[in-house]
Amino acid sequence: MPSKTQSILLGGGVVGLLVGILSIATTSMQGSPIGSAVGCVACLTYIGAGLIAVWHYTNTYDLTIPAGQGVGMGALAGVVAAIVGILIGLLLRAIGLVPSPEEMMQAMEQSGQFDEMSEDQIEMTRNMMGWFMGPIGYAIGVVVGALLGLIGGGIGAAIFKKGGDTATETL
Amino acid sequence: MTQNHDRSLGRREQRRFWLGWSAALVGTLLLVGLITLPPFVSSPLRWEIYGGFSFVCHQIPARSPHIDGVMLAVCHRCYGIYWGLPLAVLAFLLLRPWSGWLGRSARWLVPLSLVPMSIDWGGEVLGLWTNTPWSRLLTGGGFGLVAGVYLARAVIDLVVNRGQQVSLAQEVDV
């Protein structure tokens, strides 16, 4: 079987870059429908990492892969996406492209989001924005990215076929 | 000899099927458990869990489920998606006879499962209606159920067929 590395890196890299850039949109447009939508589809982008990896592999080598291989590729693509997204997010924060917690709180207040929240929820939001994540949080992020990528890989193996059924059909 | 080999292969395939299915169920339930954990743990673990899921969800408190006033790790829609996964794994036991059809129908079934979510979100953006926690939860759950079926199918395949293409002679209908 041809090497899957290129496809995994492509799927993970593209989505990781997208997630890192979308992190700007999510935080700077907190109150807007666009910001909400971007935040909502964040999990779908990680599923996309698996989809892209499987699509690229099956398209490049013109073959069909079993669902089991798809989930493996998808999980690895999800890990790559999570790591790339984290690194880009950290970089953007370091160079000041991501708004500060105070600016985000102001944006949310101006958008009227606080009208829907209790005082406790507002306080929780303030605490969440000021929280500096530790290694456990990043580890959870990578695991969640892997799981979502895994789902994408499983779906991709079912969608991107180049002819012929696989053993998955007989489960 | 051949018959004995076929029967033992069948039992081995059966064991692998249940192993793969169990792995899918436990994995998805653990994920839901992790998301639901914040109200039951104190900081800093609570905040680390929030941080871990911050990559995949906006976590806006007003649009997220709470237990005893403490927010879960994701929003209503995402919570519905994640709950759909283990439910789909359970449902796969009933859907097994249609595994082939599910595979052939993925091209339209997966996009179709995204439509309710899109309508639920889009309607609010366009000012047609205001979505509710339950509408976000249920429409998210719809996509989660479909995604979960393919997740179950794929994880089982990974274990049963060891992720390899098997020859026609080895395929066993479990």
Short mmCIF file of C-alpha atoms in Angstrom, two decimals:
data_model
loop_
_atom_site.label_atom_id
_atom_site.label_comp_id
_atom_site.label_asym_id
_atom_site.label_seq_id
_atom_site.Cartn_x
_atom_site.Cartn_y
_atom_site.Cartn_z
CA MET A 1 0.00 0.00 0.00
CA PRO A 2 1.28 3.50 -0.80
CA SER A 3 2.41 5.71 2.04
CA LYS A 4 -0.33 7.62 3.83
CA THR A 5 1.95 10.19 5.46
CA GLN A 6 1.51 12.89 2.86
CA SER A 7 -2.27 12.65 2.96
CA ILE A 8 -2.37 12.69 6.75
CA LEU A 9 -0.10 15.73 6.94
CA LEU A 10 -2.12 17.50 4.25
CA GLY A 11 -5.46 16.88 5.94
CA GLY A 12 -4.13 17.82 9.36
CA GLY A 13 -2.12 20.78 8.15
CA VAL A 14 -4.94 22.38 6.16
CA VAL A 15 -7.44 22.00 8.98
CA GLY A 16 -4.95 23.07 11.63
CA LEU A 17 -4.19 26.22 9.69
CA LEU A 18 -7.90 26.86 9.22
CA VAL A 19 -8.64 26.31 12.92
CA GLY A 20 -5.84 28.62 13.94
CA ILE A 21 -7.12 31.37 11.66
CA LEU A 22 -10.72 30.75 12.67
CA SER A 23 -9.69 31.24 16.30
CA ILE A 24 -9.30 34.92 15.43
CA ALA A 25 -12.80 35.05 13.99
CA THR A 26 -14.28 33.20 16.93
CA THR A 27 -12.81 35.46 19.56
CA SER A 28 -13.03 38.77 17.72
CA MET A 29 -16.62 38.23 16.55
CA GLN A 30 -17.92 36.70 19.76
CA GLY A 31 -21.27 38.43 19.66
CA SER A 32 -22.05 38.04 15.99
CA PRO A 33 -23.83 35.16 14.27
CA ILE A 34 -20.66 34.59 12.27
CA GLY A 35 -18.60 34.22 15.40
CA SER A 36 -21.17 31.85 16.82
CA ALA A 37 -21.30 29.84 13.60
CA VAL A 38 -17.53 29.62 13.39
CA GLY A 39 -17.38 28.37 16.94
CA CYS A 40 -20.14 25.91 16.19
CA VAL A 41 -18.48 24.35 13.18
CA ALA A 42 -15.10 24.02 14.86
CA CYS A 43 -15.75 20.35 15.59
CA LEU A 44 -16.78 19.81 11.97
CA THR A 45 -13.44 21.18 10.80
CA TYR A 46 -11.62 18.48 12.74
CA ILE A 47 -13.91 15.90 11.13
CA GLY A 48 -12.84 17.53 7.90
CA ALA A 49 -9.20 16.67 8.66
CA GLY A 50 -10.03 12.99 8.41
CA LEU A 51 -12.17 13.53 5.33
CA ILE A 52 -9.43 15.46 3.54
CA ALA A 53 -6.76 12.88 4.42
CA VAL A 54 -8.83 9.98 3.10
CA TRP A 55 -10.00 11.90 0.03
CA HIS A 56 -6.45 12.85 -0.89
CA TYR A 57 -5.16 9.31 -0.42
CA THR A 58 -7.91 7.57 -2.38
CA ASN A 59 -7.85 10.22 -5.09
CA THR A 60 -4.07 10.27 -5.47
CA TYR A 61 -3.68 6.50 -5.66
CA ASP A 62 -7.08 5.74 -7.16
CA LEU A 63 -8.10 3.11 -4.66
CA THR A 64 -10.70 2.25 -2.06
CA ILE A 65 -9.68 1.75 1.52
CA PRO A 66 -11.49 -0.12 4.28
CA ALA A 67 -13.18 1.91 6.98
CA GLY A 68 -10.63 0.64 9.49
CA GLN A 69 -7.78 2.24 7.58
CA GLY A 70 -9.85 5.37 7.19
CA VAL A 71 -10.26 5.84 10.94
CA GLY A 72 -6.54 5.33 11.46
CA MET A 73 -5.70 8.00 8.92
CA GLY A 74 -8.40 10.28 10.26
CA ALA A 75 -7.22 9.99 13.85
CA LEU A 76 -3.66 10.88 12.88
CA ALA A 77 -4.86 13.77 10.73
CA GLY A 78 -6.91 14.99 13.69
CA VAL A 79 -3.82 14.90 15.92
CA VAL A 80 -1.84 16.88 13.35
CA ALA A 81 -4.68 19.37 13.01
CA ALA A 82 -4.92 19.85 16.77
CA ILE A 83 -1.18 20.38 17.17
CA VAL A 84 -0.94 22.77 14.23
CA GLY A 85 -4.03 24.65 15.42
CA ILE A 86 -2.63 24.98 18.93
CA LEU A 87 0.73 26.24 17.67
CA ILE A 88 -0.85 28.76 15.31
CA GLY A 89 -3.22 29.94 18.04
CA LEU A 90 -0.30 30.45 20.41
CA LEU A 91 1.62 32.33 17.72
CA LEU A 92 -1.32 34.60 16.90
CA ARG A 93 -1.84 35.31 20.58
CA ALA A 94 1.87 36.08 21.02
CA ILE A 95 1.87 38.62 18.19
CA GLY A 96 -1.35 40.20 19.39
CA LEU A 97 -3.69 39.19 16.58
CA VAL A 98 -6.07 37.50 18.99
CA PRO A 99 -8.01 40.07 21.07
CA SER A 100 -7.25 40.36 24.75
CA PRO A 101 -9.77 39.00 27.29
CA GLU A 102 -10.82 42.56 28.10
CA GLU A 103 -11.49 43.36 24.45
CA MET A 104 -13.46 40.14 24.03
CA MET A 105 -15.56 40.87 27.11
CA GLN A 106 -16.27 44.34 25.76
CA ALA A 107 -17.31 42.92 22.39
CA MET A 108 -19.64 40.45 24.03
CA GLU A 109 -21.19 43.15 26.19
CA GLN A 110 -21.77 45.42 23.20
CA SER A 111 -23.36 42.59 21.24
CA GLY A 112 -25.92 42.07 23.97
CA GLN A 113 -24.80 38.56 24.84
CA PHE A 114 -24.61 39.44 28.52
CA ASP A 115 -28.32 40.24 28.46
CA GLU A 116 -28.92 36.49 28.13
CA MET A 117 -26.59 35.56 30.97
CA SER A 118 -26.83 35.54 34.72
CA GLU A 119 -24.16 37.20 36.85
CA ASP A 120 -22.61 33.81 37.55
CA GLN A 121 -22.39 33.05 33.83
CA ILE A 122 -20.79 36.42 33.12
CA GLU A 123 -18.26 35.76 35.84
CA MET A 124 -17.60 32.30 34.42
CA THR A 125 -17.04 33.78 30.97
CA ARG A 126 -14.58 36.29 32.42
CA ASN A 127 -12.71 33.50 34.21
CA MET A 128 -12.62 31.29 31.11
CA MET A 129 -11.16 34.02 28.97
CA GLY A 130 -8.45 34.76 31.49
CA TRP A 131 -7.52 31.14 32.01
CA PHE A 132 -4.13 30.07 30.70
CA MET A 133 -4.41 26.46 29.67
CA GLY A 134 -1.98 23.90 31.00
CA PRO A 135 -0.71 20.62 29.53
CA ILE A 136 -3.83 18.67 30.52
CA GLY A 137 -6.02 21.00 28.52
CA TYR A 138 -3.79 20.75 25.47
CA ALA A 139 -3.69 16.96 25.83
CA ILE A 140 -7.49 16.84 25.94
CA GLY A 141 -7.58 19.08 22.88
CA VAL A 142 -5.31 16.72 20.94
CA VAL A 143 -7.34 13.65 22.00
CA VAL A 144 -10.61 15.31 21.00
CA GLY A 145 -9.07 16.36 17.69
CA ALA A 146 -7.97 12.77 17.11
CA LEU A 147 -11.44 11.42 17.86
CA LEU A 148 -13.17 13.89 15.57
CA GLY A 149 -10.61 13.19 12.85
CA LEU A 150 -11.25 9.49 13.36
CA ILE A 151 -14.95 10.06 12.69
CA GLY A 152 -14.07 11.98 9.54
CA GLY A 153 -11.80 9.17 8.38
CA GLY A 154 -14.53 6.60 8.86
CA ILE A 155 -17.00 8.72 6.92
CA GLY A 156 -14.40 9.44 4.24
CA ALA A 157 -13.67 5.76 3.68
CA ALA A 158 -17.37 5.22 3.05
CA ILE A 159 -17.75 8.21 0.73
CA PHE A 160 -14.52 8.31 -1.26
CA LYS A 161 -14.48 5.01 -3.10
CA LYS A 162 -12.80 4.34 -6.38
CA GLY A 163 -14.76 1.23 -7.18
CA GLY A 164 -15.31 -2.10 -5.44
CA ASP A 165 -16.72 -2.90 -2.05
CA THR A 166 -14.54 -3.65 0.94
CA ALA A 167 -14.80 -6.12 3.77
CA THR A 168 -16.67 -3.44 5.75
CA GLU A 169 -19.73 -4.25 3.66
CA THR A 170 -19.97 -7.65 5.33
CA LEU A 171 -19.89 -6.53 8.98
CA MET B 1 -11.11 -29.60 8.09
CA THR B 2 -12.26 -26.73 5.94
CA GLN B 3 -15.60 -26.59 7.78
CA ASN B 4 -13.85 -26.55 11.17
CA HIS B 5 -11.58 -23.77 9.94
CA ASP B 6 -14.58 -21.77 8.74
CA ARG B 7 -16.40 -22.20 12.06
CA SER B 8 -13.36 -21.17 14.11
CA LEU B 9 -12.80 -18.19 11.81
CA GLY B 10 -16.45 -17.25 12.36
CA ARG B 11 -16.07 -17.39 16.15
CA ARG B 12 -12.90 -15.36 15.97
CA GLU B 13 -14.64 -12.81 13.76
CA GLN B 14 -17.54 -12.70 16.20
CA ARG B 15 -15.20 -12.04 19.12
CA ARG B 16 -13.48 -9.28 17.18
CA PHE B 17 -16.83 -7.78 16.26
CA TRP B 18 -17.85 -7.48 19.90
CA LEU B 19 -14.41 -6.20 20.85
CA GLY B 20 -14.59 -3.47 18.21
CA TRP B 21 -18.16 -2.59 19.10
CA SER B 22 -17.31 -2.39 22.81
CA ALA B 23 -14.32 -0.18 22.07
CA ALA B 24 -16.51 2.20 20.08
CA LEU B 25 -19.16 2.30 22.81
CA VAL B 26 -16.72 2.79 25.69
CA GLY B 27 -14.76 5.43 23.79
CA THR B 28 -17.81 7.51 22.93
CA LEU B 29 -19.27 7.18 26.43
CA LEU B 30 -15.95 8.30 27.94
CA LEU B 31 -16.02 11.34 25.68
CA VAL B 32 -19.55 12.24 26.79
CA GLY B 33 -18.47 11.65 30.36
CA LEU B 34 -15.51 14.00 30.02
CA ILE B 35 -17.75 16.72 28.59
CA THR B 36 -20.23 16.26 31.45
CA LEU B 37 -17.51 16.19 34.13
CA PRO B 38 -16.90 19.92 34.89
CA PRO B 39 -19.80 20.34 37.38
CA PHE B 40 -18.47 17.40 39.38
CA VAL B 41 -14.83 18.43 39.66
CA SER B 42 -13.14 21.53 40.97
CA SER B 43 -10.60 23.79 39.33
CA PRO B 44 -7.98 23.53 37.96
CA LEU B 45 -9.20 20.27 36.36
CA ARG B 46 -12.53 21.89 35.45
CA TRP B 47 -10.77 24.68 33.59
CA GLU B 48 -8.39 22.28 31.88
CA ILE B 49 -11.40 20.36 30.53
CA TYR B 50 -12.95 23.62 29.34
CA GLY B 51 -9.65 24.49 27.73
CA GLY B 52 -9.38 21.13 25.99
CA PHE B 53 -12.77 21.52 24.37
CA SER B 54 -12.26 25.21 23.59
CA PHE B 55 -10.65 24.13 20.31
CA VAL B 56 -13.88 22.55 19.09
CA CYS B 57 -16.64 24.68 20.58
CA HIS B 58 -17.44 28.34 21.25
CA GLN B 59 -18.55 27.43 24.82
CA ILE B 60 -20.82 30.47 25.13
CA PRO B 61 -22.41 29.98 28.58
CA ALA B 62 -25.87 31.16 27.48
CA ARG B 63 -25.89 28.49 24.75
CA SER B 64 -24.45 25.66 26.82
CA PRO B 65 -26.02 23.13 29.18
CA HIS B 66 -25.52 23.55 32.91
CA ILE B 67 -25.74 21.25 35.90
CA ASP B 68 -26.25 22.96 39.25
CA GLY B 69 -25.29 26.25 37.66
CA VAL B 70 -21.98 24.95 36.31
CA MET B 71 -21.50 24.83 32.55
CA LEU B 72 -20.62 21.64 30.72
CA ALA B 73 -17.60 21.61 28.44
CA VAL B 74 -19.46 22.22 25.17
CA CYS B 75 -22.58 23.97 23.87
CA HIS B 76 -26.04 22.43 23.43
CA ARG B 77 -25.48 21.60 19.78
CA CYS B 78 -22.12 19.96 20.33
CA TYR B 79 -23.52 18.08 23.35
CA GLY B 80 -26.21 16.69 21.09
CA ILE B 81 -23.58 15.64 18.54
CA TYR B 82 -21.49 13.88 21.15
CA TRP B 83 -24.49 12.14 22.72
CA GLY B 84 -25.50 10.92 19.28
CA LEU B 85 -22.26 8.95 19.00
CA PRO B 86 -22.80 6.31 21.73
CA LEU B 87 -26.49 6.10 20.89
CA ALA B 88 -25.55 5.35 17.30
CA VAL B 89 -23.09 2.67 18.42
CA LEU B 90 -25.94 0.99 20.32
CA ALA B 91 -28.25 1.37 17.34
CA PHE B 92 -25.63 -0.22 15.06
CA LEU B 93 -26.51 -3.60 16.53
CA LEU B 94 -29.90 -3.23 14.85
CA LEU B 95 -28.47 -1.62 11.71
CA ARG B 96 -25.86 -4.31 11.01
CA PRO B 97 -27.92 -6.03 8.28
CA TRP B 98 -27.82 -2.75 6.37
CA SER B 99 -24.09 -2.14 6.74
CA GLY B 100 -23.58 -2.41 3.00
CA TRP B 101 -26.42 0.01 2.25
CA LEU B 102 -25.05 2.44 4.84
CA GLY B 103 -21.68 2.35 3.14
CA ARG B 104 -23.18 3.02 -0.29
CA SER B 105 -25.44 5.78 1.06
CA ALA B 106 -22.81 7.80 2.93
CA ARG B 107 -22.50 10.33 0.09
CA TRP B 108 -26.00 11.65 0.67
CA LEU B 109 -26.77 10.48 4.20
CA VAL B 110 -23.99 12.46 5.88
CA PRO B 111 -24.76 15.78 4.13
CA LEU B 112 -28.47 15.22 4.80
CA SER B 113 -27.78 14.86 8.52
CA LEU B 114 -26.25 18.37 8.50
CA VAL B 115 -29.42 19.97 7.10
CA PRO B 116 -31.45 20.18 10.34
CA MET B 117 -28.51 21.80 12.15
CA SER B 118 -28.06 24.28 9.32
CA ILE B 119 -31.76 25.15 9.29
CA ASP B 120 -31.82 25.54 13.06
CA TRP B 121 -28.85 27.91 13.00
CA GLY B 122 -29.70 29.66 9.73
CA GLY B 123 -33.26 30.41 10.76
CA GLU B 124 -32.07 32.33 13.78
CA VAL B 125 -29.44 34.23 11.80
CA LEU B 126 -32.09 35.26 9.25
CA GLY B 127 -34.46 36.27 12.01
CA LEU B 128 -37.06 33.67 11.06
CA TRP B 129 -37.14 32.08 14.50
CA THR B 130 -35.19 31.79 17.73
CA ASN B 131 -33.67 28.41 18.28
CA THR B 132 -33.85 26.83 21.71
CA PRO B 133 -31.55 24.60 23.74
CA TRP B 134 -33.64 21.59 22.75
CA SER B 135 -33.63 22.46 19.04
CA ARG B 136 -29.85 22.84 19.10
CA LEU B 137 -29.46 19.62 21.11
CA LEU B 138 -31.73 17.55 18.88
CA THR B 139 -30.46 18.83 15.53
CA GLY B 140 -26.91 18.28 16.73
CA GLY B 141 -27.95 14.82 17.85
CA GLY B 142 -29.20 14.04 14.37
CA PHE B 143 -25.77 14.56 12.90
CA GLY B 144 -24.17 12.75 15.84
CA LEU B 145 -26.32 9.68 15.20
CA VAL B 146 -25.27 9.46 11.56
CA ALA B 147 -21.62 10.15 12.32
CA GLY B 148 -21.74 7.60 15.12
CA VAL B 149 -23.01 4.87 12.83
CA TYR B 150 -20.01 5.34 10.53
CA LEU B 151 -17.72 5.56 13.53
CA ALA B 152 -19.04 2.24 14.87
CA ARG B 153 -18.80 0.65 11.45
CA ALA B 154 -15.23 1.81 10.98
CA VAL B 155 -13.93 0.87 14.44
CA ILE B 156 -15.49 -2.59 14.16
CA ASP B 157 -13.89 -2.99 10.74
CA LEU B 158 -10.55 -1.91 12.18
CA VAL B 159 -10.73 -4.72 14.73
CA VAL B 160 -12.46 -7.42 12.69
CA ASN B 161 -10.48 -7.03 9.50
CA ARG B 162 -7.41 -5.51 11.18
CA GLY B 163 -7.75 -2.56 8.74
CA GLN B 164 -6.51 -4.71 5.91
CA GLN B 165 -8.17 -5.65 2.68
CA VAL B 166 -9.10 -9.31 3.04
CA SER B 167 -9.49 -11.71 0.19
CA LEU B 168 -12.95 -12.91 -0.74
CA ALA B 169 -12.18 -16.39 0.65
CA GLN B 170 -11.68 -14.96 4.15
CA GLU B 171 -14.74 -12.71 4.30
CA VAL B 172 -17.22 -14.00 6.83
CA ASP B 173 -20.69 -12.64 7.38
CA VAL B 174 -20.77 -11.96 11.13
#
